[in-house]
Coordinates of C-alpha atoms and ligand atoms in Angstrom, one line a residue:
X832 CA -33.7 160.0 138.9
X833 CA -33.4 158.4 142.5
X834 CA -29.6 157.2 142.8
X835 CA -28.3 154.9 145.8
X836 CA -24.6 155.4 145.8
X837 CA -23.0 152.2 147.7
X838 CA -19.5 152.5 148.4
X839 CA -16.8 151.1 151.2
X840 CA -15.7 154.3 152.2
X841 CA -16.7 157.8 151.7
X842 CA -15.1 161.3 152.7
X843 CA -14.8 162.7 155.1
X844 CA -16.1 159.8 157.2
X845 CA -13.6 157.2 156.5
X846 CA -11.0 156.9 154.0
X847 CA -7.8 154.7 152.7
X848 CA -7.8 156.9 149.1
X849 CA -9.0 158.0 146.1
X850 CA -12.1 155.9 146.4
X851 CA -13.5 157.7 149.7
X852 CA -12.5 161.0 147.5
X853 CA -15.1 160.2 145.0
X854 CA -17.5 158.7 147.3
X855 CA -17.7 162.1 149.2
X856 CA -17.6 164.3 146.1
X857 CA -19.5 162.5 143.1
X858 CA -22.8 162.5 144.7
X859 CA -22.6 166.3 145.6
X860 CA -22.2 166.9 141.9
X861 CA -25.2 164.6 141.1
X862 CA -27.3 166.6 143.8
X863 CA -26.0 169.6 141.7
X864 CA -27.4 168.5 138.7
X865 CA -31.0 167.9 140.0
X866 CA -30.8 164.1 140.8
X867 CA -32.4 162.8 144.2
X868 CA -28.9 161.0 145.3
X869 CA -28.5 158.6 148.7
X870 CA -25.4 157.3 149.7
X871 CA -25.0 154.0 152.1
X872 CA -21.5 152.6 153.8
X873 CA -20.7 150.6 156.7
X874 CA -20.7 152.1 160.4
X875 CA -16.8 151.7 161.3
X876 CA -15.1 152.5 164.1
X877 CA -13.0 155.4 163.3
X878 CA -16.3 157.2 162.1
X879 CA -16.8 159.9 164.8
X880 CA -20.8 159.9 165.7
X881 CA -21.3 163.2 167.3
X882 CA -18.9 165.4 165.0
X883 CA -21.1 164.3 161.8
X884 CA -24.1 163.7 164.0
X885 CA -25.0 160.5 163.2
X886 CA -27.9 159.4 164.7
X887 CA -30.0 155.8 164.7
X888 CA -33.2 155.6 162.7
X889 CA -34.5 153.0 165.2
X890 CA -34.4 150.4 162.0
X891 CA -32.9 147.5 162.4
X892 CA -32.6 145.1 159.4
X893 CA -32.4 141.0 159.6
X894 CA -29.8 139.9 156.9
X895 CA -29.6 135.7 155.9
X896 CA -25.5 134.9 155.9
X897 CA -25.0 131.7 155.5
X898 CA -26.9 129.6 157.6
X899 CA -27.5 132.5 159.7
X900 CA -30.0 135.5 160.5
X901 CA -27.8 138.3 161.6
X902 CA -29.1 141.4 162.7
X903 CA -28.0 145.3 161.9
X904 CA -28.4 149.0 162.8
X905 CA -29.2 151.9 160.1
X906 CA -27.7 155.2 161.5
X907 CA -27.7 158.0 159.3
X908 CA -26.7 161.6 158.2
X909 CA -25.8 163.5 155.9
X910 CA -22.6 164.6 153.3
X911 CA -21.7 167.4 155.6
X912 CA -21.9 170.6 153.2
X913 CA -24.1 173.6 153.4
X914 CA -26.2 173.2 150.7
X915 CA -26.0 169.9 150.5
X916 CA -28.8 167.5 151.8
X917 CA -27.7 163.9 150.9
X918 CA -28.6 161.7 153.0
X919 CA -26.4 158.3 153.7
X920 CA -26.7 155.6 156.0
X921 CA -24.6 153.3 157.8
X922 CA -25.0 149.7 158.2
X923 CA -23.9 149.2 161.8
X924 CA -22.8 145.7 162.8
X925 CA -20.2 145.9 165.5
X926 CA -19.1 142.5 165.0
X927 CA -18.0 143.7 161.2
X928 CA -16.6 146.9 161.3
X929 CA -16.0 147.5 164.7
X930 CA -12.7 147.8 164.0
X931 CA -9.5 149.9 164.1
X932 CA -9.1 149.8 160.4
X933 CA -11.4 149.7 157.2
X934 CA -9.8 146.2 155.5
X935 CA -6.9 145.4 157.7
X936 CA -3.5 146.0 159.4
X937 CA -0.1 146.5 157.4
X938 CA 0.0 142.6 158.2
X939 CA -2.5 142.1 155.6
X940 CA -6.5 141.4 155.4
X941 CA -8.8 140.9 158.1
X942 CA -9.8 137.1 157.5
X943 CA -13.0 137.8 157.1
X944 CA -13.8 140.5 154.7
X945 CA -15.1 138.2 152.4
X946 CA -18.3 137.7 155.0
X947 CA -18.0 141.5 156.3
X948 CA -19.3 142.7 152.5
X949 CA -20.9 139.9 151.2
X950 CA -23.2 140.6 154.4
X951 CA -22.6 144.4 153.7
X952 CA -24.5 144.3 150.0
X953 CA -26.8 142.1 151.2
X954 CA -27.5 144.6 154.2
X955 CA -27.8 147.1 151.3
X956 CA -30.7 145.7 149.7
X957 CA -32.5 144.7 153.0
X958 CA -32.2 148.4 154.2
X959 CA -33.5 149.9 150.8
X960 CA -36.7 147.7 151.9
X961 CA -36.9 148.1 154.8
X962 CA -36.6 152.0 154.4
X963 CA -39.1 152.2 151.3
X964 CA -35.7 153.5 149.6
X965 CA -36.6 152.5 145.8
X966 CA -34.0 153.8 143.9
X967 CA -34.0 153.8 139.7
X968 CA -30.1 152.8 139.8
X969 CA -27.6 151.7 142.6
X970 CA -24.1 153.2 141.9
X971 CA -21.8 150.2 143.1
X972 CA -18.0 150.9 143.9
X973 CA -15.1 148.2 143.7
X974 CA -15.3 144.5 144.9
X975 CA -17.2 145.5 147.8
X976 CA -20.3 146.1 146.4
X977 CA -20.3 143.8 143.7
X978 CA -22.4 141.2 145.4
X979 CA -25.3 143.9 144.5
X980 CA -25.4 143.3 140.8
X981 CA -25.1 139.6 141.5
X982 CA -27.7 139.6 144.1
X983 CA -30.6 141.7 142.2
X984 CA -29.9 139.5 139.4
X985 CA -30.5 136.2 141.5
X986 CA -31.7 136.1 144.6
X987 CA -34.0 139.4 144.7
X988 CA -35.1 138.6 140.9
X989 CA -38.4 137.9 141.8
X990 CA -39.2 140.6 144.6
X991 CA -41.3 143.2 142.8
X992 CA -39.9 146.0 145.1
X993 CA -36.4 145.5 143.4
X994 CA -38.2 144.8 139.9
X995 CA -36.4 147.4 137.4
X996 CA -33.6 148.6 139.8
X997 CA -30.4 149.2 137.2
X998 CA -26.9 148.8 138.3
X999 CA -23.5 150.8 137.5
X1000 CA -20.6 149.4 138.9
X1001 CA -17.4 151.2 138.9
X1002 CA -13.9 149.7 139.0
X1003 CA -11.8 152.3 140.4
X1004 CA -8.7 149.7 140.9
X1005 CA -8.6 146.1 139.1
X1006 CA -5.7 145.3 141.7
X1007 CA -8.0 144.4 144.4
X1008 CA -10.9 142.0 143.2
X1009 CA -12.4 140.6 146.6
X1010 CA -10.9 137.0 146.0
X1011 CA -11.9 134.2 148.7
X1012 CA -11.5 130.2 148.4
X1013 CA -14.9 128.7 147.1
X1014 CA -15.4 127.3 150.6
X1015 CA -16.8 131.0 151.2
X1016 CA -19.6 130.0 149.0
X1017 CA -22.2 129.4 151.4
X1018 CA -22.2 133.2 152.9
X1019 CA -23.8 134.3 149.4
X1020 CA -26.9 132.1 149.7
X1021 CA -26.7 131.2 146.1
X1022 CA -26.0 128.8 144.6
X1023 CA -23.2 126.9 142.9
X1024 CA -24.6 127.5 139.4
X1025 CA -23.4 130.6 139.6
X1026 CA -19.9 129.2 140.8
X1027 CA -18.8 128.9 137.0
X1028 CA -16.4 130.8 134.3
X1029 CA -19.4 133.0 133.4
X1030 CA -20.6 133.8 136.8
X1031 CA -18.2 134.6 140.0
X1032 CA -15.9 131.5 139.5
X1033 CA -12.2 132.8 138.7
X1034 CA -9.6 129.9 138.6
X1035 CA -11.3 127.6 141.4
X1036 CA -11.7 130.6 143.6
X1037 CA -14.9 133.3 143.9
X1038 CA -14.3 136.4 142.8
X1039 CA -16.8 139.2 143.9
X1040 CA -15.6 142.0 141.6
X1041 CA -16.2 139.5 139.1
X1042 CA -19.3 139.5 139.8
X1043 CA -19.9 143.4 139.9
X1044 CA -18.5 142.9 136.1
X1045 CA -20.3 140.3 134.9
X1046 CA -24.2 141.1 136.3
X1047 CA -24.0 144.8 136.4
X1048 CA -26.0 146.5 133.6
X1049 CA -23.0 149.3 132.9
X1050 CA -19.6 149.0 134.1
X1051 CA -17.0 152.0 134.0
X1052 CA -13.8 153.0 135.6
X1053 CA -12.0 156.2 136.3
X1054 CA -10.0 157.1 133.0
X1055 CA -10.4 156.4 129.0
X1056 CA -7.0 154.6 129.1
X1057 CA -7.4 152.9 132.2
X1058 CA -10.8 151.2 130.0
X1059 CA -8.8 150.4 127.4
X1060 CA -5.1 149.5 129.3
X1061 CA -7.5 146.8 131.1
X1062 CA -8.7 144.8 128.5
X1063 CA -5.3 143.4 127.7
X1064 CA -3.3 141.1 129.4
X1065 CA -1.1 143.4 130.3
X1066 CA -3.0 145.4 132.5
X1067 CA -6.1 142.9 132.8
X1068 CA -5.4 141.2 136.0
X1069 CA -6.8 137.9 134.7
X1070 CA -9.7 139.6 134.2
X1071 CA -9.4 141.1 130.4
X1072 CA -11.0 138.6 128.9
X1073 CA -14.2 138.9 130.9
X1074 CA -13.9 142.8 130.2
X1075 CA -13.0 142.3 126.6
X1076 CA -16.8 140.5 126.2
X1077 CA -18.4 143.7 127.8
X1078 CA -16.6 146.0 126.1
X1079 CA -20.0 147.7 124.5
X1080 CA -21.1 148.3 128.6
X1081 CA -17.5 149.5 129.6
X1082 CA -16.8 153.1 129.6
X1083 CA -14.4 155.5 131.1
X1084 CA -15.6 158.3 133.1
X1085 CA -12.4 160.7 134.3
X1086 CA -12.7 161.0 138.0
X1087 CA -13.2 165.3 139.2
X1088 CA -12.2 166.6 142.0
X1089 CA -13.9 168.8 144.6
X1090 CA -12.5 172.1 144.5
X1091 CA -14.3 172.9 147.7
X1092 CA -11.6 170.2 149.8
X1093 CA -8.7 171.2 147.3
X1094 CA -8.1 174.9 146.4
X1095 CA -5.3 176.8 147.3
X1096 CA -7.3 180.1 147.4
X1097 CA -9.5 177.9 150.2
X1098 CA -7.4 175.5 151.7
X1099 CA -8.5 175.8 155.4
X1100 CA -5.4 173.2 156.0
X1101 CA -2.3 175.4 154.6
X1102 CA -0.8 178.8 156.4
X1103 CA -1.4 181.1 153.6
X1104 CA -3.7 180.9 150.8
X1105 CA -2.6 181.7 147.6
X1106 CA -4.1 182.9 143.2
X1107 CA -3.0 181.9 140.0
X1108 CA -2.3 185.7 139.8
X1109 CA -0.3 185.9 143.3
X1110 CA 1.7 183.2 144.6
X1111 CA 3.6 185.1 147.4
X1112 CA 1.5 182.4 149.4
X1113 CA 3.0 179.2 147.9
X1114 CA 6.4 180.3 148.9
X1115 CA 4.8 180.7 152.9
X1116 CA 3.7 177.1 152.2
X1117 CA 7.1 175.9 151.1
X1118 CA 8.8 177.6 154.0
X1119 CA 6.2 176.1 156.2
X1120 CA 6.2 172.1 154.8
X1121 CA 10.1 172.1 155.0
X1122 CA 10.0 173.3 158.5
X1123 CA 7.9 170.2 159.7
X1124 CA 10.1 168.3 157.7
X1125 CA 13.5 169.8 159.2
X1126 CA 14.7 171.1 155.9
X1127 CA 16.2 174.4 155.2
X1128 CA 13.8 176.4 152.7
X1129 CA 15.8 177.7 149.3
X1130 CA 14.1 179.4 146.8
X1131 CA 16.8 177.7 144.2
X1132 CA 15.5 174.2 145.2
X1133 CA 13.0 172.5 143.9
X1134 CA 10.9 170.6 146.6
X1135 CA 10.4 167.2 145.0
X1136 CA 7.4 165.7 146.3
X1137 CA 5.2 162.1 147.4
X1138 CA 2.0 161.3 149.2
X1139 CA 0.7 157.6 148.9
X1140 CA -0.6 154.6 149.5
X1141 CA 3.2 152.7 149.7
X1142 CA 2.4 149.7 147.3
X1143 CA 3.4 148.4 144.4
X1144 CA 1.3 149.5 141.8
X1145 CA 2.9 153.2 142.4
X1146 CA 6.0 152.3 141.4
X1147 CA 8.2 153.3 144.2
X1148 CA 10.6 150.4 143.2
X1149 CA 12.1 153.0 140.3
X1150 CA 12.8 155.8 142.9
X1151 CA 14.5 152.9 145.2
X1152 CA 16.8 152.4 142.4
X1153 CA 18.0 156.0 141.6
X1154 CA 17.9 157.5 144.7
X1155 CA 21.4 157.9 144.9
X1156 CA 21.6 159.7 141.3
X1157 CA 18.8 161.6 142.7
X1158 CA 19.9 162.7 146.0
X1159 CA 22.8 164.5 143.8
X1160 CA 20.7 166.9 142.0
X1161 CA 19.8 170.1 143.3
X1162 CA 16.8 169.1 144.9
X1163 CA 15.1 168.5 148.3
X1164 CA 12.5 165.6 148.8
X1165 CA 9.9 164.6 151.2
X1166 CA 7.0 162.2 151.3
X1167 CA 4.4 161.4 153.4
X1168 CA 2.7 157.5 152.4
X1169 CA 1.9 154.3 154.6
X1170 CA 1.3 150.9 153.4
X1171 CA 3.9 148.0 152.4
X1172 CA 6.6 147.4 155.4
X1173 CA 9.6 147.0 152.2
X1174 CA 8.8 150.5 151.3
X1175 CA 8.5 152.0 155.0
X1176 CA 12.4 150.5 155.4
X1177 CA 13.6 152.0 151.9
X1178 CA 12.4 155.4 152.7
X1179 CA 13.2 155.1 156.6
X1180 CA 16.9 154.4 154.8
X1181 CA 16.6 157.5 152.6
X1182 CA 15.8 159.6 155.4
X1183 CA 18.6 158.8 157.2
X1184 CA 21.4 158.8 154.8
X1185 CA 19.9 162.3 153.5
X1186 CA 19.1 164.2 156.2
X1187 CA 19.8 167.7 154.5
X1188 CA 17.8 166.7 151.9
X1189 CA 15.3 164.2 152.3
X1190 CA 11.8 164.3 154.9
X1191 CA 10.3 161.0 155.4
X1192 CA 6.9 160.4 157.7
X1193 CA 5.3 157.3 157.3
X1194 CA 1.7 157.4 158.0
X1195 CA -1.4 159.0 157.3
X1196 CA -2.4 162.8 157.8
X1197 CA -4.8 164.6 155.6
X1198 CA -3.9 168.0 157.2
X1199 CA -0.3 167.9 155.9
X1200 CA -1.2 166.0 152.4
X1201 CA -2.6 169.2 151.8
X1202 CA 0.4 171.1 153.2
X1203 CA 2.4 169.3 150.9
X1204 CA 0.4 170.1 147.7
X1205 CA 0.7 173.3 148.6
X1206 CA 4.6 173.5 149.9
X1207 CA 6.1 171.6 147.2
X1208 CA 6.8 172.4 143.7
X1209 CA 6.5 168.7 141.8
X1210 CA 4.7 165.8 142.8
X1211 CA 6.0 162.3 141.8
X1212 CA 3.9 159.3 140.7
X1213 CA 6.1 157.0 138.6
X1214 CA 3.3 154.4 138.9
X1215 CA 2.9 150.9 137.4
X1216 CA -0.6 151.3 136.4
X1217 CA -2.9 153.9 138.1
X1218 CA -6.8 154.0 137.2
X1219 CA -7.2 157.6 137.9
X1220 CA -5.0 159.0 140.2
X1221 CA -6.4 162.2 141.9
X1222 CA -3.1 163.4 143.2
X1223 CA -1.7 164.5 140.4
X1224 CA -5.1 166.5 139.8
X1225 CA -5.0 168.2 143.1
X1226 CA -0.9 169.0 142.5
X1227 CA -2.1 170.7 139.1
X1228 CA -4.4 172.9 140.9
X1229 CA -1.8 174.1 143.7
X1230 CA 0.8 174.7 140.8
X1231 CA 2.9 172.2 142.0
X1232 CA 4.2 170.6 138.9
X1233 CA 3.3 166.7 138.2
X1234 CA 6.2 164.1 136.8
X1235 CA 4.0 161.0 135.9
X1236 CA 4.6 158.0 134.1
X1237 CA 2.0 157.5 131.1
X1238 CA -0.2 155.1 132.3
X1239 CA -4.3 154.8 133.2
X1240 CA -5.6 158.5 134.3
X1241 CA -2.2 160.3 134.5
X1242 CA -1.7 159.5 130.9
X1243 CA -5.2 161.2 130.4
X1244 CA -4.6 164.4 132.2
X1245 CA -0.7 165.4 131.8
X1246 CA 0.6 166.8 129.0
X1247 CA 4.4 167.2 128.6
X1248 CA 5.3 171.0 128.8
X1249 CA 6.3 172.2 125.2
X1250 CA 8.7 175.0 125.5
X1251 CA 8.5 176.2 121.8
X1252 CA 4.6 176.2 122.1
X1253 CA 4.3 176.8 125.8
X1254 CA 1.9 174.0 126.4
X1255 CA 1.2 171.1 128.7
X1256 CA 1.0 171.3 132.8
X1257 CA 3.9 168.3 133.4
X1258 CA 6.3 165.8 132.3
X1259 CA 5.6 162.3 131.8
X1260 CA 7.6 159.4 130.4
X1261 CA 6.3 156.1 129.2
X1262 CA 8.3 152.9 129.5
X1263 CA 8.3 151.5 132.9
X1264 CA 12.3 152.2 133.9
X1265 CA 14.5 154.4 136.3
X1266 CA 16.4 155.8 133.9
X1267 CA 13.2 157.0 131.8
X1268 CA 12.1 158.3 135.3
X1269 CA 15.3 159.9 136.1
X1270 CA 15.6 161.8 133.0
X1271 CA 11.8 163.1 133.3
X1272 CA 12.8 164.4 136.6
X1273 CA 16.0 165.8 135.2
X1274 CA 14.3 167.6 132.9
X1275 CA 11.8 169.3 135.5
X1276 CA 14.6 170.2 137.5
X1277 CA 16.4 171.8 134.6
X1278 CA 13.1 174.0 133.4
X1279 CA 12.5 174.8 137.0
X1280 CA 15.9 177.2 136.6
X1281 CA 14.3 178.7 134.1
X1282 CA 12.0 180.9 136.4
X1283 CA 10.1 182.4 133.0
X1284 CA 9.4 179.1 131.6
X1285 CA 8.0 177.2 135.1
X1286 CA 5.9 180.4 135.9
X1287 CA 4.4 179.5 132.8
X1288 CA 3.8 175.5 133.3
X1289 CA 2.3 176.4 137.0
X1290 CA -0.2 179.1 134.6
X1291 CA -1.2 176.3 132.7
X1292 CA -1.3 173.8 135.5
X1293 CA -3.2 176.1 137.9
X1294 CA -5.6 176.9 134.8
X1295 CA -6.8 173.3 134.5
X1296 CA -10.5 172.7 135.6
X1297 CA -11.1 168.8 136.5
X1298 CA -13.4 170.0 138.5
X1299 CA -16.8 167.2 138.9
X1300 CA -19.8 169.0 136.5
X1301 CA -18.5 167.4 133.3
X1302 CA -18.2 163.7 134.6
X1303 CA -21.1 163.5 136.7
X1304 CA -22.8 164.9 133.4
X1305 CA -21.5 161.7 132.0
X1306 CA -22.5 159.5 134.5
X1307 CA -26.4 160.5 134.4
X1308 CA -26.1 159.8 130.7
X1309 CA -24.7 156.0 131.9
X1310 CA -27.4 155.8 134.5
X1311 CA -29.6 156.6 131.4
X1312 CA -28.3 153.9 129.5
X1313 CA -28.5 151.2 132.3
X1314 CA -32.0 151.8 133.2
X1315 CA -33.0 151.6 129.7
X1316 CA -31.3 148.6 129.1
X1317 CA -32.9 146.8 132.5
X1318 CA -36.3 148.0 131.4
X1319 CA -35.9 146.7 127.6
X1320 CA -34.8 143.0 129.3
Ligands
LIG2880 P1 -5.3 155.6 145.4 O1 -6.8 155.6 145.5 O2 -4.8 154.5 144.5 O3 -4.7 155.4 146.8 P2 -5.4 158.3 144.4 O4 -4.3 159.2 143.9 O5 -6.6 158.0 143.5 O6 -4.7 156.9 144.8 O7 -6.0 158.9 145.7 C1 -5.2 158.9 146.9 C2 -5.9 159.8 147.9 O8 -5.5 159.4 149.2 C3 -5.6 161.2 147.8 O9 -6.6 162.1 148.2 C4 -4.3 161.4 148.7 O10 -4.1 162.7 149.1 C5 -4.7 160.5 149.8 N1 -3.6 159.9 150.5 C6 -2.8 158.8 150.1 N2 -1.9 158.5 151.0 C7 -2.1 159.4 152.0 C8 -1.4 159.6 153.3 N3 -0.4 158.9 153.7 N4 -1.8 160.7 154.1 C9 -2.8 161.4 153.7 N5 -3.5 161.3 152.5 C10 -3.1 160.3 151.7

């Protein structure tokens, strides 16, 4: 099966999260299985040319925006792995993603992203022509590529080179849908009959994931729960009830993750490497992470632990409110996150007023996420809603103990540890309330004294395999059923 996998951003050459995770990862496991898998993303300006030796094909590709004929570059390269051969290109068009960050500053969204991926997916189709590319299925991922569905459903109907080409689109976050006014109309080149409840029309504005949902043959997203949690109102983001009607193409596929990035026995990023059957090394790591965060190391306390996108879907608002409580236990706490300016000041504050105990470093820094996976011994993510959430995944494989709330993906892969049966790899707790998360942390930090019983719940944690063969299996099966259905229609 020929695959084009269309995504924002994809590891390791750009990345804001999880998203860029799977982009990088996913299509490695396809390759694995056999499948003939291309992936495509724009050309931005933190992407470093010569380290993943990207080079020009000499194509250039004339794209109708608006009124307007603008013209682009195709680079390409490949996911950088020894045995893999993917090939992806980049859609180069300096005016677009020249730029110092993927979607925007801290200050909010460049202006104009509606018209930098409206022009990106219609780039997309334009460079599978112009390239002979004739894939069987284009993966699409989150609002940015959901012009594609719309597009091969509308304005490519009738071109026999895109006749038959199946879509999957995958919502890996509902939160951000790619809303514009309906003044923004006229970059799509369609028309306004598609500017309607059942097309990309959401309350008087245009809504491009919309569109991914409503034209794409299949849709899925990243967990079982996070399928079902968003077809009610609760969790829908306006958009339930257009879910709700699908619900026979909507599936959830769990996200893996690449144990070849994540591994403690690996992990080029941490100072010693360390076994399920010796962790001398995790305690190297501990000592390590607390001395770039200016803490004293203790073997008797637990390193409590954060790294994340600072919004507020993660639910940062519960640890705001019993941080003091917190801040008594035996514990020490450090995070590492970037993203809303209210939470950059709250943990700024926490850092101050606990310098014994609490490391704070706002920004972004791959190197040390991975030293704190290793260093710490819990990870926190109390979150709102959470689609997938690969963190916690990566914590369970580095033993270092998740405390989750029961929502989306983290409902799907912690279990609460069961002393009586010696179970479950974490703790989670289910109503959305500090004191719920207080007590789940209280409880970690009690079994954590209990050196028998957390040996045990790292065993099971470290034992875990979320590793990408399963799902990928599932999403050739989906890819299956979407190009069966396109044929049949
Ligand atoms: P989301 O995609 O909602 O941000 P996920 O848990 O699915 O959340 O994935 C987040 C990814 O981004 C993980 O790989 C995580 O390590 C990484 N990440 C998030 N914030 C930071 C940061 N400040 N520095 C380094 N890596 C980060």
């Amino acid at each position: 099966m020929k695959i084009l996998f269309a995504s924002p951003e994809i590891v390791p050459f750009a990345k804001t999260g999880g998203l860029a995770d799977v982009s990088g990862a996913l299509p490695k496991a396809l390759e694995k299985l056999g499948e003939d898998v291309t992936a495509i993303m724009p050309k931005y300006q933190a992407i470093n040319d010569k380290k993943f030796g990207i080079e020009y094909t000499g194509k250039n590709i004339q794209v109708p925006i608006s009124n307007r004929i603008e013209e682009a570059k195709i680079y390409k390269s490949q996911i950088p792995n020894p045995k893999s051969q993917i090939p992806v290109y980049f859609i180069d068009k300096k005016e677009y993603y020249d730029r110092p960050y993927l979607y925007g500053t801290t200050q909010g969204d460049y202006p104009d992203n509606a018209e930098r991926f409206i022009f990106f997916d219609r780039a997309i189709l334009e460079t599978c022509k112009i390239l002979g590319l004739r894939p069987d299925i284009i993966h699409c991922n989150d609002w940015q590529t959901g012009m594609i569905p719309v597009y091969l459903k509308t304005l490519y109907k009738d071109d026999q080179f895109f006749k038959d080409i199946s879509t999957l689109f995958t919502v890996h976050n509902l939160g951000y849908q790619g809303l514009f006014w309906h003044l923004d109309m006229h970059l799509t080149n369609l028309g306004w009959d598609i500017f309607n409840p059942d097309g990309i029309e959401f309350y008087g504005k245009m809504n491009i994931l919309k569109g991914g949902l409503v034209y794409s043959d299949i849709i899925t997203t990243v967990s079982k729960t996070y399928s079902e949690e968003i077809q009610t109102k609760e969790y829908g983001c306006g958009l339930d009830g257009v879910l709700h009607k699908r619900k026979d193409d909507l599936y959830g596929v769990l996200n893996g993750i690449d144990y070849e990035e994540w591994n403690p026995a690996t992990d080029k990023y941490i100072t010693a490497k360390y076994l399920k059957e010796n962790l001398s090394g995790k305690w190297e790591c501990k000592k390590d992470l607390l001395n770039i965060y200016g803490l004293k190391p203790s073997k008797e306390l637990p390193v409590l632990s954060v790294i994340s996108r600072l919004a507020d879907q993660k639910g940062f608002d519960l640890i705001g409110e019993i941080i003091d409580e917190l801040m008594e236990l035996d514990i020490q706490f450090v995070l590492l996150g970037t993203g809303e300016k209210k939470y950059h000041k709250l943990f700024e504050e926490i850092g101050k007023k606990y310098p014994s105990k609490a490391g704070i470093k706002i920004g972004f820094d791959n190197a040390l996420a991975h030293k704190i996976e290793a260093g710490a011994d819990m990870f926190l993510m109390p979150s709102r809603y959470e689609p997938c959430g690969l963190n916690q995944l990566y914590s369970l494989k580095y033993g270092t103990i998740p405390i989750v709330r029961a929502t989306g993906g983290l409902n799907d892969t912690v279990e609460n540890y069961n002393p009586l049966t010696k179970s479950g790899n974490g703790f989670k707790f289910a109503e959305y309330s500090s004191t719920k998360l207080f007590s789940a942390i209280k409880t970690a930090v009690d079994f954590y004294k209990d050196k028998l019983q957390w040996n045990r719940l790292m065993m099971n944690a470290m034992g875990e395999d979320f590793s990408w063969s399963h799902s990928a299996r599932e999403y050739v099966e989906l890819y299956r059923k979407a190009i069966n259905k396109r044929t049949k229609t």
